[in-house]
mmCIF file of C-alpha atoms and ligand atoms in Angstrom:
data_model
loop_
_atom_site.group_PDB
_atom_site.id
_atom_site.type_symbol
_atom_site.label_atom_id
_atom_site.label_comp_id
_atom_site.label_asym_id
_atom_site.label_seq_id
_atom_site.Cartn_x
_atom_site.Cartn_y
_atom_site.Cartn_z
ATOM 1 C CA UNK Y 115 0.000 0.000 0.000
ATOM 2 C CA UNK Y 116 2.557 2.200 1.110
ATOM 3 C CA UNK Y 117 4.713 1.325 -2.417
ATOM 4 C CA UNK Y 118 1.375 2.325 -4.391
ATOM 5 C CA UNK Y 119 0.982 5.625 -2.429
ATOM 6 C CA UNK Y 120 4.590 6.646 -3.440
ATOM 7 C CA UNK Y 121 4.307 5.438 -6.945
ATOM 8 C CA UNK Y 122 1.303 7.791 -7.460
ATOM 9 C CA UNK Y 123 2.931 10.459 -5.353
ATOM 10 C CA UNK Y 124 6.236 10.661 -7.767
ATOM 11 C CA UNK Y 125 3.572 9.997 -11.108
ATOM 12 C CA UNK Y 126 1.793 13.249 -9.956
ATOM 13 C CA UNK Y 127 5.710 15.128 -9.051
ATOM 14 C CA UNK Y 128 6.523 13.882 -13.165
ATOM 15 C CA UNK Y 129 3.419 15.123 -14.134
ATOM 16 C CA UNK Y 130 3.952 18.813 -12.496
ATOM 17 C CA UNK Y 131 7.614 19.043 -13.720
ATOM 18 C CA UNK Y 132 6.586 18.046 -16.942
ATOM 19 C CA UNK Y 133 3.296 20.915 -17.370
ATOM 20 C CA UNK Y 134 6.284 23.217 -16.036
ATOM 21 C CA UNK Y 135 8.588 22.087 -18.886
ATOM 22 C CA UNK Y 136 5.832 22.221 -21.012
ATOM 23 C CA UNK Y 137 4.730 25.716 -20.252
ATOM 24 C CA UNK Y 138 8.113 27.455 -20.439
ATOM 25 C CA UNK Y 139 8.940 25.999 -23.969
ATOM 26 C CA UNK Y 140 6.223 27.097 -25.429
ATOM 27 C CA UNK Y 141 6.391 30.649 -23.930
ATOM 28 C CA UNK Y 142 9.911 30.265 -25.463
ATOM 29 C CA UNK Y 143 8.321 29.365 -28.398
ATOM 30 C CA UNK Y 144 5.815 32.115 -28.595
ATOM 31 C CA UNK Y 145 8.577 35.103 -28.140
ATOM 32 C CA UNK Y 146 10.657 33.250 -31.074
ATOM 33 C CA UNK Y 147 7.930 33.591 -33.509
ATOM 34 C CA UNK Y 148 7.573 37.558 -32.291
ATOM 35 C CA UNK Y 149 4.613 37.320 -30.986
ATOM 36 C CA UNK Y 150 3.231 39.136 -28.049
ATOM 37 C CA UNK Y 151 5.540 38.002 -24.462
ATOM 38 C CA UNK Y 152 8.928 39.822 -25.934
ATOM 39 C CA UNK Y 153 7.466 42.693 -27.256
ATOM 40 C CA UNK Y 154 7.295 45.158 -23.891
ATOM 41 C CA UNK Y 155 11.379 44.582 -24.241
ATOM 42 C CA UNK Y 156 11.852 45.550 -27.776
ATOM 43 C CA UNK Y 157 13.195 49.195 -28.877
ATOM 44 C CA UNK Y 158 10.117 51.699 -29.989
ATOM 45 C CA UNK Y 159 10.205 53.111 -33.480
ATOM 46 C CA UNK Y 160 8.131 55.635 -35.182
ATOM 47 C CA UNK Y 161 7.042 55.368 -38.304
ATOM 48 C CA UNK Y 162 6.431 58.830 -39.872
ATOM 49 C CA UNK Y 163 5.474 58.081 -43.135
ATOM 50 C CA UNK Y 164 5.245 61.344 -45.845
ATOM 51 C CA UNK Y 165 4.992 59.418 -49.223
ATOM 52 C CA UNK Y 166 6.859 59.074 -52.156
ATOM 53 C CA UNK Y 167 7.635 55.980 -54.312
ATOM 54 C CA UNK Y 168 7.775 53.587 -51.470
ATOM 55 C CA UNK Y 169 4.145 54.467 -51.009
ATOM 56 C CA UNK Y 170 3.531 54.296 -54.902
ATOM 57 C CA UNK Y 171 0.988 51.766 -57.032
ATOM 58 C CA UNK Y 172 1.225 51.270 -60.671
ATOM 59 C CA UNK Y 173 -0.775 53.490 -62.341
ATOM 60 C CA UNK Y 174 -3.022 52.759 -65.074
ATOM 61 C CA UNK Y 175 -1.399 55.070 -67.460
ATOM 62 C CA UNK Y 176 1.407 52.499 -68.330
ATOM 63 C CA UNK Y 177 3.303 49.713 -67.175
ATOM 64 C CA UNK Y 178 6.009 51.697 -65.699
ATOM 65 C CA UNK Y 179 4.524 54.913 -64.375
ATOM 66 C CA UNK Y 180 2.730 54.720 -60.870
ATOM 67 C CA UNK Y 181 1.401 57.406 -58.106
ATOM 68 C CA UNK Y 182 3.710 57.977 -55.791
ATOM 69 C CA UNK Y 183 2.300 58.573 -51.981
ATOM 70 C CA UNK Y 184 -0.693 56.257 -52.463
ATOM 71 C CA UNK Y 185 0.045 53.378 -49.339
ATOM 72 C CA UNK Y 186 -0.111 54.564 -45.760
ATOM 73 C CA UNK Y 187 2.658 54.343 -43.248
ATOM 74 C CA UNK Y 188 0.252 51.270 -41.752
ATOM 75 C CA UNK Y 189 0.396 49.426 -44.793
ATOM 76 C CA UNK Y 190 4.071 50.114 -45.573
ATOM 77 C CA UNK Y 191 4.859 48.361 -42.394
ATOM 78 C CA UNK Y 192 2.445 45.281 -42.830
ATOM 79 C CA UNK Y 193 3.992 44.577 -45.735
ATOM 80 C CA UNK Y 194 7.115 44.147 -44.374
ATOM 81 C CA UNK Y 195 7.728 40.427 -42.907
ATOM 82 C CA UNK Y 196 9.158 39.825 -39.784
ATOM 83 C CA UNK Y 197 9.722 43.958 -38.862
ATOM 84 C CA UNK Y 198 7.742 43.161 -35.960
ATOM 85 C CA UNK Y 199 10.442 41.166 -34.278
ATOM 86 C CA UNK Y 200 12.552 44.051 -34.805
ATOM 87 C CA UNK Y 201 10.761 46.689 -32.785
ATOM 88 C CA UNK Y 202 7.590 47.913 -31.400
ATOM 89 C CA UNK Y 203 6.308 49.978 -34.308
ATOM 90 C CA UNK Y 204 4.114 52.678 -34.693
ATOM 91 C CA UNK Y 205 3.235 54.759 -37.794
ATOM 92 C CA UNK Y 206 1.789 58.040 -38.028
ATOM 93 C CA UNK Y 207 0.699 59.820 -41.169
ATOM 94 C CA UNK Y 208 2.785 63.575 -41.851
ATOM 95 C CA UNK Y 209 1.588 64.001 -45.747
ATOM 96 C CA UNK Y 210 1.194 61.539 -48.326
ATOM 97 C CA UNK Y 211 3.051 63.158 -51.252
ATOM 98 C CA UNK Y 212 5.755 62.438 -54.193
ATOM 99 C CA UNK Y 213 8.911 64.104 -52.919
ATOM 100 C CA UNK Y 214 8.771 66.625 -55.851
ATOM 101 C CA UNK Y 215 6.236 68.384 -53.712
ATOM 102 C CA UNK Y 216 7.815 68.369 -50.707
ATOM 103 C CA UNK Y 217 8.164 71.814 -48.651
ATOM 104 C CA UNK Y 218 9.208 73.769 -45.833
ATOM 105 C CA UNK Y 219 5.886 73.090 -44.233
ATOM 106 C CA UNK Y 220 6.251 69.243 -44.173
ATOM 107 C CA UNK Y 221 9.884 69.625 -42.944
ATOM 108 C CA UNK Y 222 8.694 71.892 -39.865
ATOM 109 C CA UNK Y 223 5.925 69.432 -38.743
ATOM 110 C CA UNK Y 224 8.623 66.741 -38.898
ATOM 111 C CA UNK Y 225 10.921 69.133 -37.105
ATOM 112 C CA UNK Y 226 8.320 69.686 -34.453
ATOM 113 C CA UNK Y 227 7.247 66.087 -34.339
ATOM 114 C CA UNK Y 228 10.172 64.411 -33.454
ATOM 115 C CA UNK Y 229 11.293 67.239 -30.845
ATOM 116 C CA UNK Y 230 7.834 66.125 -29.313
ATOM 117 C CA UNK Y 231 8.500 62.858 -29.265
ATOM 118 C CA UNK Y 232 11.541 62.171 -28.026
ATOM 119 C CA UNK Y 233 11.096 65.251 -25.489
ATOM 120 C CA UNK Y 234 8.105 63.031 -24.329
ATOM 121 C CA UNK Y 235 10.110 59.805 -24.551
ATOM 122 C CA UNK Y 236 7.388 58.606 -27.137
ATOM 123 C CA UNK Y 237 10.177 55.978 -28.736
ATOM 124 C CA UNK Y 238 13.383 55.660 -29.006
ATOM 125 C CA UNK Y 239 13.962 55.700 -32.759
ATOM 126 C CA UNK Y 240 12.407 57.489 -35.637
ATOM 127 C CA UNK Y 241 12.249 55.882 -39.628
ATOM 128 C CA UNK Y 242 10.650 58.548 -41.799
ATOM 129 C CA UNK Y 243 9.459 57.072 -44.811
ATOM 130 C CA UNK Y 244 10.148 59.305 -48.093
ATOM 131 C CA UNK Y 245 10.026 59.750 -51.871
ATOM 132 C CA UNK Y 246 13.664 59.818 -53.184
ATOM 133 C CA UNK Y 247 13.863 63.034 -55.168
ATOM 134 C CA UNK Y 248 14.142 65.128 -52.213
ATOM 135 C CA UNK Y 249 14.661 63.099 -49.469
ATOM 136 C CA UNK Y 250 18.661 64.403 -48.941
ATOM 137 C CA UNK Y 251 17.039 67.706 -48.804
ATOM 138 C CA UNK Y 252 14.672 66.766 -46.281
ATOM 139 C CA UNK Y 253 17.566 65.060 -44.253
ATOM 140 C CA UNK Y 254 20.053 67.425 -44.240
ATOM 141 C CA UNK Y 255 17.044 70.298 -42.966
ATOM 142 C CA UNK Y 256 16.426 67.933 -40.336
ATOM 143 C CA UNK Y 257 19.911 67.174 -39.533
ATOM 144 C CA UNK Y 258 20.448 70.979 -38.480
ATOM 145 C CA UNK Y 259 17.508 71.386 -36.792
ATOM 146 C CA UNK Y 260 17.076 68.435 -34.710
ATOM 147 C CA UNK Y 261 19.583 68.262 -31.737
ATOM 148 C CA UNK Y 262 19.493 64.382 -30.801
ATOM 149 C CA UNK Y 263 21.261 61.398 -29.708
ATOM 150 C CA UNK Y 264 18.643 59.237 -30.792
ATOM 151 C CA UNK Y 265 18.585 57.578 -34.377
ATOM 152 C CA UNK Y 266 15.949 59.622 -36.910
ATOM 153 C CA UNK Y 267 16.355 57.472 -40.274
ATOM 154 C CA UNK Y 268 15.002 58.410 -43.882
ATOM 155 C CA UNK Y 269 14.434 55.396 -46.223
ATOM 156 C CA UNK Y 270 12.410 55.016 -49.372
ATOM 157 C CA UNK Y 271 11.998 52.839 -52.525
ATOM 158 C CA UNK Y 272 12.831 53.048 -56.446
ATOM 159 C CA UNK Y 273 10.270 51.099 -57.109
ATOM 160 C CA UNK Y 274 6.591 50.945 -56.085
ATOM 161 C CA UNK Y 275 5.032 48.825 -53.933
ATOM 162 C CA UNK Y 276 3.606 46.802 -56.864
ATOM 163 C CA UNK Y 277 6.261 46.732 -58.808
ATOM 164 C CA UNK Y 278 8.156 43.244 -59.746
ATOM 165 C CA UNK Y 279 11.381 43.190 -56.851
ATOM 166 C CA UNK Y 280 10.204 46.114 -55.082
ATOM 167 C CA UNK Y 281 12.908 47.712 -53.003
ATOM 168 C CA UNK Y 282 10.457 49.472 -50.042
ATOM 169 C CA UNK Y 283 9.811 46.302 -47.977
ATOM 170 C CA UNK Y 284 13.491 45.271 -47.818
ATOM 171 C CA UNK Y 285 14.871 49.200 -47.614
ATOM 172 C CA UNK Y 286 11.847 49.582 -44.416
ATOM 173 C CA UNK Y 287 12.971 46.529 -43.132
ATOM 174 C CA UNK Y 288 17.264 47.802 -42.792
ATOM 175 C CA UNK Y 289 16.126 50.939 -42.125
ATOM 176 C CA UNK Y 290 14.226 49.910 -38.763
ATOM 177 C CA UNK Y 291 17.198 47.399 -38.296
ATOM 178 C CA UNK Y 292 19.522 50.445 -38.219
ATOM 179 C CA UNK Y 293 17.263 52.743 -36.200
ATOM 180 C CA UNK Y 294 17.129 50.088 -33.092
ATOM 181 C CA UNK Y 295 21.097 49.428 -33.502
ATOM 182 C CA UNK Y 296 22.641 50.935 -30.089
ATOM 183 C CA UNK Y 297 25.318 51.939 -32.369
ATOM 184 C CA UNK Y 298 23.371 54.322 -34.937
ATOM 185 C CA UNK Y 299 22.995 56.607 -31.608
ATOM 186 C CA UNK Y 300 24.453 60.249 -32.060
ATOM 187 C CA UNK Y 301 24.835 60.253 -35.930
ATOM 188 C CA UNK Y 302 22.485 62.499 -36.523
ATOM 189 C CA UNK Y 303 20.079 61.927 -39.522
ATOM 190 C CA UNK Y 304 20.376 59.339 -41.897
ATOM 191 C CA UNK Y 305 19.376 57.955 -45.121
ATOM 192 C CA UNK Y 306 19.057 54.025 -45.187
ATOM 193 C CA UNK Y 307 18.750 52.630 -48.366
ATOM 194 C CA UNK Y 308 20.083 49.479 -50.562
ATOM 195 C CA UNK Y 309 21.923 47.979 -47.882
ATOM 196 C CA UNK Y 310 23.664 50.964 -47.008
ATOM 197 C CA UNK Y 311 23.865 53.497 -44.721
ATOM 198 C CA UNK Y 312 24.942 57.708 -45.127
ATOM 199 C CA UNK Y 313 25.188 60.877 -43.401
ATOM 200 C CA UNK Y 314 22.514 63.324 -44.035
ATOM 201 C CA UNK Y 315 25.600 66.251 -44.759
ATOM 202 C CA UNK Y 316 27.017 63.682 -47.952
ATOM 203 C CA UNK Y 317 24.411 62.127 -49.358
ATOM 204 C CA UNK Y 318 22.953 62.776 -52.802
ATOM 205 C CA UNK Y 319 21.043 60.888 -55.372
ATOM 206 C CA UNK Y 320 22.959 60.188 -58.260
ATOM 207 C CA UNK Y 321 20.742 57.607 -60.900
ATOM 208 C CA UNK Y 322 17.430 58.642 -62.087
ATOM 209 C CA UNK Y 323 16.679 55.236 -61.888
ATOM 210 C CA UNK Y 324 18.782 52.845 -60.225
ATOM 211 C CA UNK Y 325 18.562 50.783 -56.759
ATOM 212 C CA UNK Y 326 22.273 52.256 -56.209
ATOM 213 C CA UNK Y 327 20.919 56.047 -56.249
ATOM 214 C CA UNK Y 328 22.446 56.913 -53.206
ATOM 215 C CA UNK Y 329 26.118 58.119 -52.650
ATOM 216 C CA UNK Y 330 28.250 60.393 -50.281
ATOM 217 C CA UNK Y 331 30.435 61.233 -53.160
ATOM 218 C CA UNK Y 332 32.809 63.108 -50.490
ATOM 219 C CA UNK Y 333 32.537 60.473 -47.365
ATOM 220 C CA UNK Y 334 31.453 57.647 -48.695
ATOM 221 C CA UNK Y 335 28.685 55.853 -46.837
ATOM 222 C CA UNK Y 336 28.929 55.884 -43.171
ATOM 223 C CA UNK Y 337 28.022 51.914 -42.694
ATOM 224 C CA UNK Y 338 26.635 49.006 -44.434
ATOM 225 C CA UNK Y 339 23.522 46.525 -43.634
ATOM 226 C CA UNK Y 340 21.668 43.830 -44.358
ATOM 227 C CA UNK Y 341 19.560 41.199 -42.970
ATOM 228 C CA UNK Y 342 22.112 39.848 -40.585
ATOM 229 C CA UNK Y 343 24.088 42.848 -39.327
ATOM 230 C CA UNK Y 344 24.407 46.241 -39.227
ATOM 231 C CA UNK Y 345 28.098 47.666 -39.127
ATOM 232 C CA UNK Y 346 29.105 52.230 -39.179
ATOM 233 C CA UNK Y 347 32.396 52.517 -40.698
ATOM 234 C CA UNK Y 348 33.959 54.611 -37.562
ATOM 235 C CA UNK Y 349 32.556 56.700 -34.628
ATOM 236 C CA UNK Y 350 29.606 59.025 -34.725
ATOM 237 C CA UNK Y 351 30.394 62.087 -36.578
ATOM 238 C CA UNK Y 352 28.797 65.604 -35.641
ATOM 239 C CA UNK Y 353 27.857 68.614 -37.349
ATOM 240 C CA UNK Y 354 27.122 72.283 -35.733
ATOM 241 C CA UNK Y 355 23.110 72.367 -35.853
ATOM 242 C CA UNK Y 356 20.758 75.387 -35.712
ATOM 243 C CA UNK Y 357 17.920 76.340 -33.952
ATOM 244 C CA UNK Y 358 14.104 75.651 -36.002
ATOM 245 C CA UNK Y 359 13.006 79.246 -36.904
ATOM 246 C CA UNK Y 360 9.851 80.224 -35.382
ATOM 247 C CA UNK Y 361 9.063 81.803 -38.124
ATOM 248 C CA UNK Y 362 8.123 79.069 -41.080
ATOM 249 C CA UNK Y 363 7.895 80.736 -44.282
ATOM 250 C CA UNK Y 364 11.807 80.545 -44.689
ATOM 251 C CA UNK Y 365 13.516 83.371 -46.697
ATOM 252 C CA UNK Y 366 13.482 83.419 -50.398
ATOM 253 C CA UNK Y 367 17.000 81.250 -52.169
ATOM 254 C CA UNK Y 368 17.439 80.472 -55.437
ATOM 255 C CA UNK Y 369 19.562 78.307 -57.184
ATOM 256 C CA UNK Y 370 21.337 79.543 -60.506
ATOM 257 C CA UNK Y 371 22.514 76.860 -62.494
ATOM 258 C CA UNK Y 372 25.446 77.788 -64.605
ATOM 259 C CA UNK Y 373 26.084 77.184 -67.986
ATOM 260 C CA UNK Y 374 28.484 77.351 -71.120
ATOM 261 C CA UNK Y 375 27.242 81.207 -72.856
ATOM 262 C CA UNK Y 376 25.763 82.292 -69.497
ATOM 263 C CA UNK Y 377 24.617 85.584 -69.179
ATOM 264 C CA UNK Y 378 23.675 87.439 -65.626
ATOM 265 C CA UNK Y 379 19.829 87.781 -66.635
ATOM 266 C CA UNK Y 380 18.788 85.170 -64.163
ATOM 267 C CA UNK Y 381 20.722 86.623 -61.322
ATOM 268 C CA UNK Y 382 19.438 90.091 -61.933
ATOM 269 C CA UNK Y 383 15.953 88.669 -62.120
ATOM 270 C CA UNK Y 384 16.344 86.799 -58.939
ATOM 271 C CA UNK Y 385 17.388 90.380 -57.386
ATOM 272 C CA UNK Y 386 14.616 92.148 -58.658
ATOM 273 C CA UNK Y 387 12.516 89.250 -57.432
ATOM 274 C CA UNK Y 388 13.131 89.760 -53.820
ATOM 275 C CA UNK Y 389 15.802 87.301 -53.479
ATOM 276 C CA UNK Y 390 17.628 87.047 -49.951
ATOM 277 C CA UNK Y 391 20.427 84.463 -51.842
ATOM 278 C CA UNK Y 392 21.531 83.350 -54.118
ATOM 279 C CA UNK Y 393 22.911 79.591 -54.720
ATOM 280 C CA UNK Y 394 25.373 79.172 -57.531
ATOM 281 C CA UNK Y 395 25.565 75.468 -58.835
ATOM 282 C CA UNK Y 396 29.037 76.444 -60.702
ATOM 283 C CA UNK Y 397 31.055 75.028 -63.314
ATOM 284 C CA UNK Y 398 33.739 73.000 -62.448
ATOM 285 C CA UNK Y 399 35.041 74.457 -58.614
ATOM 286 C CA UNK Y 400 31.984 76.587 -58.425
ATOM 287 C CA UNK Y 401 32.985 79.125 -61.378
ATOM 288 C CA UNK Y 402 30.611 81.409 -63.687
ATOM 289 C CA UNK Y 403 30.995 83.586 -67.109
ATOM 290 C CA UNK Y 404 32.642 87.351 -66.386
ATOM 291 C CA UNK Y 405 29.770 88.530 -67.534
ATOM 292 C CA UNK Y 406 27.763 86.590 -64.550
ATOM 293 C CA UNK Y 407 30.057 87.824 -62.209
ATOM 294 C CA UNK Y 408 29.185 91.042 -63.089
ATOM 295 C CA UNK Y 409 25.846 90.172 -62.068
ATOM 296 C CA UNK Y 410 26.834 89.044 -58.700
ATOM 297 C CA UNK Y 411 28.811 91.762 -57.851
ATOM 298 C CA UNK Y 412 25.289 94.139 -58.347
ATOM 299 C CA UNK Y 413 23.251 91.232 -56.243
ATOM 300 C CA UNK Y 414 25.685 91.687 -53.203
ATOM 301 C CA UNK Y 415 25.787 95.645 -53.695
ATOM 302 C CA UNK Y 416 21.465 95.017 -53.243
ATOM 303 C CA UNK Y 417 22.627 93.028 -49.490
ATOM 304 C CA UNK Y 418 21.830 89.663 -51.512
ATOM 305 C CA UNK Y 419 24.176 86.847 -50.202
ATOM 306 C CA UNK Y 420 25.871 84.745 -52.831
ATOM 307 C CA UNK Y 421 27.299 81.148 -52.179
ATOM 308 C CA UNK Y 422 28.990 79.595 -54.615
ATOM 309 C CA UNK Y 423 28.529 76.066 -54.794
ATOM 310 C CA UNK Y 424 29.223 73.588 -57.750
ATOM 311 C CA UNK Y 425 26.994 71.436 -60.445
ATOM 312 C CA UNK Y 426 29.471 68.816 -60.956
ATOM 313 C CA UNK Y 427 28.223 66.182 -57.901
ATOM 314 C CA UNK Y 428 31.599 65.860 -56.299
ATOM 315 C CA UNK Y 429 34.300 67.759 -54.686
ATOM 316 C CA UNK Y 430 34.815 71.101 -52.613
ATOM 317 C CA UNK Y 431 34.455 74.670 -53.658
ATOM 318 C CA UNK Y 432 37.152 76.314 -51.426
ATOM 319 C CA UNK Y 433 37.575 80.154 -51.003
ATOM 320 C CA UNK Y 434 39.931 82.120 -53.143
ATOM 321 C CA UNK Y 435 40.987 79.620 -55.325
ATOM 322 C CA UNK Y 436 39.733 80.812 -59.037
ATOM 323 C CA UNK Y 437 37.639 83.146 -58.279
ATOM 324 C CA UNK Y 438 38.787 86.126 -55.329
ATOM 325 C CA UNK Y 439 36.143 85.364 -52.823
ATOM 326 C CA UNK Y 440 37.154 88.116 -50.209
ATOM 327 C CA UNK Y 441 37.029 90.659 -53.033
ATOM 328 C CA UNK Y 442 33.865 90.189 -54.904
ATOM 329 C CA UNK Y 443 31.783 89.242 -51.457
ATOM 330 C CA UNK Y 444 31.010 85.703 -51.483
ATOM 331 C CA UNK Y 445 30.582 82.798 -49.711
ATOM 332 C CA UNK Y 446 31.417 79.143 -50.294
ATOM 333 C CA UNK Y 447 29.288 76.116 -50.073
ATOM 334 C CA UNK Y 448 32.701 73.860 -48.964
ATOM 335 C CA UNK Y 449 31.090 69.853 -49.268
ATOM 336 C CA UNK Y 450 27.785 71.238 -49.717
ATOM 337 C CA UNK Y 451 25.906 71.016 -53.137
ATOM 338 C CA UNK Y 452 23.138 73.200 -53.930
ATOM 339 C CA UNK Y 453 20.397 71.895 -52.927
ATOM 340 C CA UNK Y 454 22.014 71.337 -49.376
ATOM 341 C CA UNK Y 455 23.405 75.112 -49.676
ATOM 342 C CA UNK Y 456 20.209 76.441 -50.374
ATOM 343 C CA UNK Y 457 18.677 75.076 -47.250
ATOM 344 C CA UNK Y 458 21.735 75.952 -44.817
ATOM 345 C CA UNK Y 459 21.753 79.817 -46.166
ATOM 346 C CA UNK Y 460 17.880 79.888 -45.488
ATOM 347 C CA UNK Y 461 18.267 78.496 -41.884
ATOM 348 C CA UNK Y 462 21.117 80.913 -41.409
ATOM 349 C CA UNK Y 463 18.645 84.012 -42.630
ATOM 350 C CA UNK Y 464 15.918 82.711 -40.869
ATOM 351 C CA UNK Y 465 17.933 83.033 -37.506
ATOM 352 C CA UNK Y 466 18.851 86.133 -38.531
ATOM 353 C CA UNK Y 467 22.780 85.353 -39.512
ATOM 354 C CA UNK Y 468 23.327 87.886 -42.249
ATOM 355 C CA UNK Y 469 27.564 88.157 -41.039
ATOM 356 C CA UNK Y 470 29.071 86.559 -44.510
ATOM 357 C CA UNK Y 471 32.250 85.813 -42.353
ATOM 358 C CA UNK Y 472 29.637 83.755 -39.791
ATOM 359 C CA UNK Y 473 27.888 82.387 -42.835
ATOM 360 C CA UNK Y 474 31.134 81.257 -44.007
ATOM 361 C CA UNK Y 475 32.185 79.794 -40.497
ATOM 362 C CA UNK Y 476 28.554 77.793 -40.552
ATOM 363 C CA UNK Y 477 29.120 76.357 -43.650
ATOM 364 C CA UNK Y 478 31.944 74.187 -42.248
ATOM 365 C CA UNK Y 479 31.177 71.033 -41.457
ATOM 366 C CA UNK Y 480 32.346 70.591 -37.536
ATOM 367 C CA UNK Y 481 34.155 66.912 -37.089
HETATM 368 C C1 SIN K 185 9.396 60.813 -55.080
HETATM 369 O O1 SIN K 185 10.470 61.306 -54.759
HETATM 370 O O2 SIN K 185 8.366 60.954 -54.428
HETATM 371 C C2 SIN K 185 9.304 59.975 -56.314
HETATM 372 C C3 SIN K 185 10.506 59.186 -56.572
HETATM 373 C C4 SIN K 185 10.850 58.222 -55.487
HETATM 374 O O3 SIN K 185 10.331 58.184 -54.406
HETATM 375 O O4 SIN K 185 11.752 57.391 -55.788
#
């Protein structure tokens, strides 16, 4: 009797151990496969999603034209497989446009956005989703504005959402991977796109067309990833920022292209036109005719401020060097191109920086 009572005492001790074993697998199981048990531990990321081709359908006007900015920032992350077990995401809805309309009103409610939510520890990451055309534009406006350790990440597609091999799910996917890597802290803003990873100063996009748009001619890019890792190239690098102008209409620069018989008609038009600056996107180091020169020598008697930058993608325009800087009253865009210029000499006006030797000074990149 006594034998059977202990028999059924240690069948009922291997049953209990057993549910326990059972039990804790399966929990094990469950976080594996992402679902809910892991999840309170996993990094927050914000999705702010403001269109662009990695929001795009096909259109019905051909086989390879489509609408840019027609997914939500909901969708863009259900289509991506297995995000979830990268981060607890949540997407919020800034515009829903093609890049080519993108303006200084999107970039301030982005501006004031993420302030807000990292001020309010609302995650710890942000991925803003974006249409290619302008999205070093909007990164390098956000890098000077936004003073934060935390990872804010701009990524996009080629190709639309319904195209054959479309890039957004797998450029969403890195770009998330990125924003939750302890090691993408302090970099400022970056652009994450076809396994590779750039500084918001460098970055430009160089193919109308291909998956390898993006390059930091100057740098190169600042890390690489993919599915299984995420490496930066060496230590966080950081730039002087400046503060968001309370004031949002942002002063009046345009960019002069130059060009083989150019005359100064443009510049003088600008002038007339109320221009604060001017952006030069020069030949070769940032050069233009005599005759344009002339021109810019009457803009900066009017108080206009001239940078010279340069059209040809790559390189520095240094001071002094071809053309005499000090004399004629100019400024140089250094690393920056034109587009990049433009936005710097605004920010500068905007604050109220019209010193052309403080201009200069901002224009350096700060290592
Ligand atoms: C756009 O910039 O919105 C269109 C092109 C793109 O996203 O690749």
């Amino acid at each position: 009797m006594a034998q059977l009572y202990r028999r059924r005492c240690s069948s009922w001790v291997y049953a209990l151990v057993g549910a326990i074993i059972f039990a804790v697998s399966s929990s094990f199981a469950l976080a594996q496969t992402g679902k809910a048990p892991m999840h309170s531990s996993l990094p927050r990321v914000l999705v702010l999603a403001t269109g662009g081709t990695i929001s795009g359908k096909a259109s019905e006007r051909s086989a390879i034209s489509y609408d840019a900015g027609a997914v939500t920032g909901e969708d863009l992350i259900a289509g991506v497989p297995g995000i979830e077990k990268l981060a607890r995401l949540k997407a919020e809805q800034i515009s829903n446009i093609p890049s080519q309309n993108m303006n200084s009103k999107v970039w301030f409610r982005l501006a004031e956005r993420i302030n807000q939510v990292f001020a309010h520890d609302e995650a710890d990451a942000v991925v803003i989703t974006h249409g290619t055309d302008t999205m070093e534009e909007t990164a390098f406006f956000l890098d000077k504005v936004i003073k934060t350790s935390h990872p804010v990440i701009l990524t996009g597609a080629m190709r639309p959402s319904t195209a054959i091999s479309a890039d957004g799910p797998a450029n969403m996917y890195e770009a998330v991977k990125v924003a939750v890597d302890p090691a993408a802290q302090g970099r400022g803003v970056m652009i994450v796109l076809n396994d590779t990873i750039h500084a918001a100063r460098w970055v430009t996009k160089t193919s109308t067309t291909s998956l390898e748009t993006f390059k930091s001619q100057i740098a190169g890019p600042i890390g690489a990833v993919d599915a299984a890792s995420v490496r930066f190239f060496g230590p966080p690098v950081s730039f002087n920022h400046i503060a968001l102008p309370t004031e949002q209409n942002l002063p009046q620069v345009r960019i002069i292209y130059a060009h083989a018989d150019m005359d100064a008609q443009q510049i003088d038009e600008a002038v007339k036109a109320g221009a604060a600056g001017l952006v030069i996107a020069g030949m070769g180091d940032g050069n233009v005719s005599q005759e344009a020169l002339s021109g810019l020598d009457r803009a900066v008697k009017a108080g206009v401020i001239i940078v010279r930058s340069a059209r040809v993608g790559e390189g520095f325009v240094n001071r002094n060097v071809e053309v005499n800087d000090d004399e004629h009253g100019l400024v140089v865009s250094y690393d920056l191109n034109p587009q990049k210029a433009r936005i710097l000499l605004q920010l500068l006006l905007a604050n109220h920086v019209r010193d052309k030797s403080k201009i200069q000074q901002d224009f350096l990149a700060r290592y």
